[in-house]
mmCIF file of C-alpha atoms in Angstrom:
data_model
loop_
_atom_site.group_PDB
_atom_site.id
_atom_site.type_symbol
_atom_site.label_atom_id
_atom_site.label_comp_id
_atom_site.label_asym_id
_atom_site.label_seq_id
_atom_site.Cartn_x
_atom_site.Cartn_y
_atom_site.Cartn_z
ATOM 1 C CA UNK A 3 32.536 158.354 -10.918
ATOM 2 C CA UNK A 4 32.400 156.922 -7.343
ATOM 3 C CA UNK A 5 30.138 154.240 -8.457
ATOM 4 C CA UNK A 6 31.973 153.311 -11.199
ATOM 5 C CA UNK A 7 35.018 152.919 -9.317
ATOM 6 C CA UNK A 8 32.994 150.876 -6.450
ATOM 7 C CA UNK A 9 31.478 148.248 -9.272
ATOM 8 C CA UNK A 10 35.105 148.181 -10.577
ATOM 9 C CA UNK A 11 36.183 146.918 -7.260
ATOM 10 C CA UNK A 12 33.302 144.776 -6.785
ATOM 11 C CA UNK A 13 33.892 143.571 -10.113
ATOM 12 C CA UNK A 14 37.567 142.900 -9.640
ATOM 13 C CA UNK A 15 37.222 141.173 -6.257
ATOM 14 C CA UNK A 16 34.371 138.930 -7.062
ATOM 15 C CA UNK A 17 36.101 137.836 -9.976
ATOM 16 C CA UNK A 18 39.283 137.153 -8.277
ATOM 17 C CA UNK A 19 37.161 135.267 -5.869
ATOM 18 C CA UNK A 20 35.232 133.280 -8.332
ATOM 19 C CA UNK A 21 38.376 132.815 -10.442
ATOM 20 C CA UNK A 22 40.308 131.127 -7.428
ATOM 21 C CA UNK A 23 37.691 129.027 -6.540
ATOM 22 C CA UNK A 24 37.095 127.909 -10.042
ATOM 23 C CA UNK A 25 40.489 127.119 -10.500
ATOM 24 C CA UNK A 26 40.642 124.986 -7.323
ATOM 25 C CA UNK A 27 37.491 123.382 -8.536
ATOM 26 C CA UNK A 28 38.619 122.758 -12.108
ATOM 27 C CA UNK A 29 42.119 121.740 -11.687
ATOM 28 C CA UNK A 30 43.156 121.152 -7.718
ATOM 29 C CA UNK A 31 40.382 119.008 -6.710
ATOM 30 C CA UNK A 32 41.127 116.521 -9.328
ATOM 31 C CA UNK A 33 44.684 116.774 -8.876
ATOM 32 C CA UNK A 34 44.238 116.027 -5.164
ATOM 33 C CA UNK A 35 42.036 112.664 -6.259
ATOM 34 C CA UNK A 36 44.839 111.597 -8.684
ATOM 35 C CA UNK A 37 47.863 111.710 -6.025
ATOM 36 C CA UNK A 38 48.500 109.200 -3.360
ATOM 37 C CA UNK A 39 46.531 110.229 -0.256
ATOM 38 C CA UNK A 40 49.416 111.399 2.087
ATOM 39 C CA UNK A 41 50.667 113.465 -0.691
ATOM 40 C CA UNK A 42 47.253 115.242 -0.702
ATOM 41 C CA UNK A 43 46.967 115.620 2.859
ATOM 42 C CA UNK A 44 50.350 117.406 2.962
ATOM 43 C CA UNK A 45 49.920 119.694 -0.001
ATOM 44 C CA UNK A 46 46.428 120.559 1.083
ATOM 45 C CA UNK A 47 47.267 121.263 4.596
ATOM 46 C CA UNK A 48 50.356 123.585 3.117
ATOM 47 C CA UNK A 49 47.917 125.115 0.698
ATOM 48 C CA UNK A 50 45.349 126.007 3.267
ATOM 49 C CA UNK A 51 47.934 128.016 5.046
ATOM 50 C CA UNK A 52 48.526 130.332 2.229
ATOM 51 C CA UNK A 53 44.823 130.498 1.214
ATOM 52 C CA UNK A 54 43.607 131.348 4.743
ATOM 53 C CA UNK A 55 44.900 135.201 4.208
ATOM 54 C CA UNK A 56 44.340 135.502 0.291
ATOM 55 C CA UNK A 57 40.632 134.068 0.352
ATOM 56 C CA UNK A 58 39.507 135.582 3.331
ATOM 57 C CA UNK A 59 40.680 139.005 1.944
ATOM 58 C CA UNK A 60 39.064 137.941 -1.205
ATOM 59 C CA UNK A 61 35.758 137.238 0.460
ATOM 60 C CA UNK A 62 35.737 140.486 2.668
ATOM 61 C CA UNK A 63 36.648 142.524 -0.362
ATOM 62 C CA UNK A 64 33.764 140.778 -2.591
ATOM 63 C CA UNK A 65 31.256 141.582 0.274
ATOM 64 C CA UNK A 66 32.144 144.842 0.886
ATOM 65 C CA UNK A 67 32.510 145.732 -2.623
ATOM 66 C CA UNK A 68 29.288 144.562 -3.697
ATOM 67 C CA UNK A 69 27.399 145.662 -0.289
ATOM 68 C CA UNK A 70 29.096 149.269 -1.097
ATOM 69 C CA UNK A 71 27.408 149.277 -4.604
ATOM 70 C CA UNK A 72 23.979 148.036 -3.320
ATOM 71 C CA UNK A 73 24.218 151.161 -0.889
ATOM 72 C CA UNK A 74 25.051 153.668 -3.968
ATOM 73 C CA UNK A 75 22.683 152.209 -6.353
ATOM 74 C CA UNK A 76 19.040 152.332 -6.527
ATOM 75 C CA UNK A 77 16.079 149.787 -7.876
ATOM 76 C CA UNK A 78 17.585 146.793 -9.887
ATOM 77 C CA UNK A 79 20.761 147.537 -9.734
ATOM 78 C CA UNK A 80 20.727 147.856 -5.535
ATOM 79 C CA UNK A 81 18.798 144.266 -5.870
ATOM 80 C CA UNK A 82 21.413 142.815 -7.891
ATOM 81 C CA UNK A 83 24.277 144.176 -5.998
ATOM 82 C CA UNK A 84 22.662 143.191 -2.884
ATOM 83 C CA UNK A 85 22.136 139.700 -4.082
ATOM 84 C CA UNK A 86 25.542 139.510 -4.969
ATOM 85 C CA UNK A 87 26.749 140.489 -1.527
ATOM 86 C CA UNK A 88 24.672 137.890 -0.243
ATOM 87 C CA UNK A 89 26.222 135.373 -2.586
ATOM 88 C CA UNK A 90 29.822 136.781 -1.473
ATOM 89 C CA UNK A 91 28.610 136.242 1.957
ATOM 90 C CA UNK A 92 27.403 132.815 1.310
ATOM 91 C CA UNK A 93 30.832 131.485 -0.222
ATOM 92 C CA UNK A 94 32.373 132.784 3.100
ATOM 93 C CA UNK A 95 30.088 131.223 5.305
ATOM 94 C CA UNK A 96 30.355 127.612 3.496
ATOM 95 C CA UNK A 97 33.919 128.253 3.669
ATOM 96 C CA UNK A 98 34.151 128.956 7.502
ATOM 97 C CA UNK A 99 31.603 126.602 8.285
ATOM 98 C CA UNK A 100 31.935 123.842 6.149
ATOM 99 C CA UNK A 101 35.561 123.482 4.450
ATOM 100 C CA UNK A 102 37.760 125.201 7.444
ATOM 101 C CA UNK A 103 36.476 122.455 9.952
ATOM 102 C CA UNK A 104 37.488 119.650 7.643
ATOM 103 C CA UNK A 105 40.696 121.624 6.482
ATOM 104 C CA UNK A 106 41.884 121.465 10.275
ATOM 105 C CA UNK A 107 41.068 117.600 10.270
ATOM 106 C CA UNK A 108 43.037 117.404 7.112
ATOM 107 C CA UNK A 109 45.809 118.874 8.996
ATOM 108 C CA UNK A 110 45.956 116.272 11.741
ATOM 109 C CA UNK A 111 45.975 113.650 9.170
ATOM 110 C CA UNK A 112 48.838 114.956 7.290
ATOM 111 C CA UNK A 113 50.814 114.787 10.678
ATOM 112 C CA UNK A 114 49.422 111.395 11.453
ATOM 113 C CA UNK A 115 47.221 109.326 9.227
ATOM 114 C CA UNK A 116 43.534 109.436 7.851
ATOM 115 C CA UNK A 117 40.782 107.686 9.546
ATOM 116 C CA UNK A 118 38.965 104.812 7.707
ATOM 117 C CA UNK A 119 36.154 106.931 6.833
ATOM 118 C CA UNK A 120 38.549 109.807 5.265
ATOM 119 C CA UNK A 121 36.907 109.451 1.741
ATOM 120 C CA UNK A 122 33.456 110.553 2.861
ATOM 121 C CA UNK A 123 35.034 113.163 4.987
ATOM 122 C CA UNK A 124 36.848 114.564 1.705
ATOM 123 C CA UNK A 125 33.685 114.066 -0.197
ATOM 124 C CA UNK A 126 32.147 116.531 2.270
ATOM 125 C CA UNK A 127 34.587 119.177 1.674
ATOM 126 C CA UNK A 128 34.583 118.661 -2.220
ATOM 127 C CA UNK A 129 30.589 119.464 -1.646
ATOM 128 C CA UNK A 130 31.500 122.587 0.198
ATOM 129 C CA UNK A 131 34.062 123.752 -2.343
ATOM 130 C CA UNK A 132 31.890 123.044 -5.106
ATOM 131 C CA UNK A 133 28.963 125.203 -3.499
ATOM 132 C CA UNK A 134 31.255 127.997 -2.342
ATOM 133 C CA UNK A 135 32.475 128.085 -5.925
ATOM 134 C CA UNK A 136 28.815 128.406 -7.392
ATOM 135 C CA UNK A 137 27.817 131.041 -4.746
ATOM 136 C CA UNK A 138 31.126 132.996 -5.915
ATOM 137 C CA UNK A 139 30.627 132.368 -9.658
ATOM 138 C CA UNK A 140 26.766 133.574 -9.311
ATOM 139 C CA UNK A 141 27.769 136.831 -7.185
ATOM 140 C CA UNK A 142 30.125 137.602 -9.904
ATOM 141 C CA UNK A 143 27.701 136.996 -12.891
ATOM 142 C CA UNK A 144 25.143 139.595 -11.151
ATOM 143 C CA UNK A 145 28.030 142.159 -10.998
ATOM 144 C CA UNK A 146 28.471 141.520 -14.704
ATOM 145 C CA UNK A 147 24.837 142.129 -15.484
ATOM 146 C CA UNK A 148 25.072 145.301 -14.091
ATOM 147 C CA UNK A 149 27.857 146.012 -15.711
ATOM 148 C CA UNK A 150 26.293 145.084 -19.222
ATOM 149 C CA UNK A 151 23.190 146.683 -18.509
ATOM 150 C CA UNK A 152 24.182 149.824 -17.042
ATOM 151 C CA UNK A 153 24.020 151.113 -13.120
ATOM 152 C CA UNK A 154 21.435 153.827 -11.942
ATOM 153 C CA UNK A 155 22.868 155.545 -9.293
ATOM 154 C CA UNK A 156 20.750 157.350 -6.880
ATOM 155 C CA UNK A 157 20.666 161.158 -6.837
ATOM 156 C CA UNK A 158 21.350 162.160 -3.444
ATOM 157 C CA UNK A 159 20.809 166.006 -4.257
ATOM 158 C CA UNK A 160 16.875 166.018 -4.809
ATOM 159 C CA UNK A 161 14.569 164.864 -2.078
ATOM 160 C CA UNK A 162 12.842 162.089 -4.072
ATOM 161 C CA UNK A 163 16.009 160.289 -4.749
ATOM 162 C CA UNK A 164 15.631 160.100 -8.661
ATOM 163 C CA UNK A 165 17.843 157.542 -10.362
ATOM 164 C CA UNK A 166 20.183 159.127 -12.981
ATOM 165 C CA UNK A 167 22.392 157.090 -15.432
ATOM 166 C CA UNK A 168 26.041 157.721 -15.002
#
């Protein structure tokens, strides 16, 4: 039962993460590109204030849930859950070291004005956004594969840790 709960938590948090990034890539980015630059910068800066907490929580929950699932399982399930945790971590690292520094620049531009080379910087932000979306989606797919294929839990009662189905 514990593994089912952890797997459910990992699926939920990673699905929310992939969905949020997917919504942003499919809807927000095209809208950013369709409106005047000043509007994009202002909206982007305000959106990042809200996203700071919620997206960090979703990334942390995805990493924690998948990592916990990897610890509680064995064999192929452990590898897939561990890979999902690494992919969720990659989403976090891409965000932290790719998108967040650019978000800081966008915040400044919203208060002043964008530099002449702003289009290249915004393209880099979109590239990082696409990468983190793909890594979150891949993590979610791995957890779905585990759900579809069934998990095997490590049996801690026996000395040889025989795997049993739940």
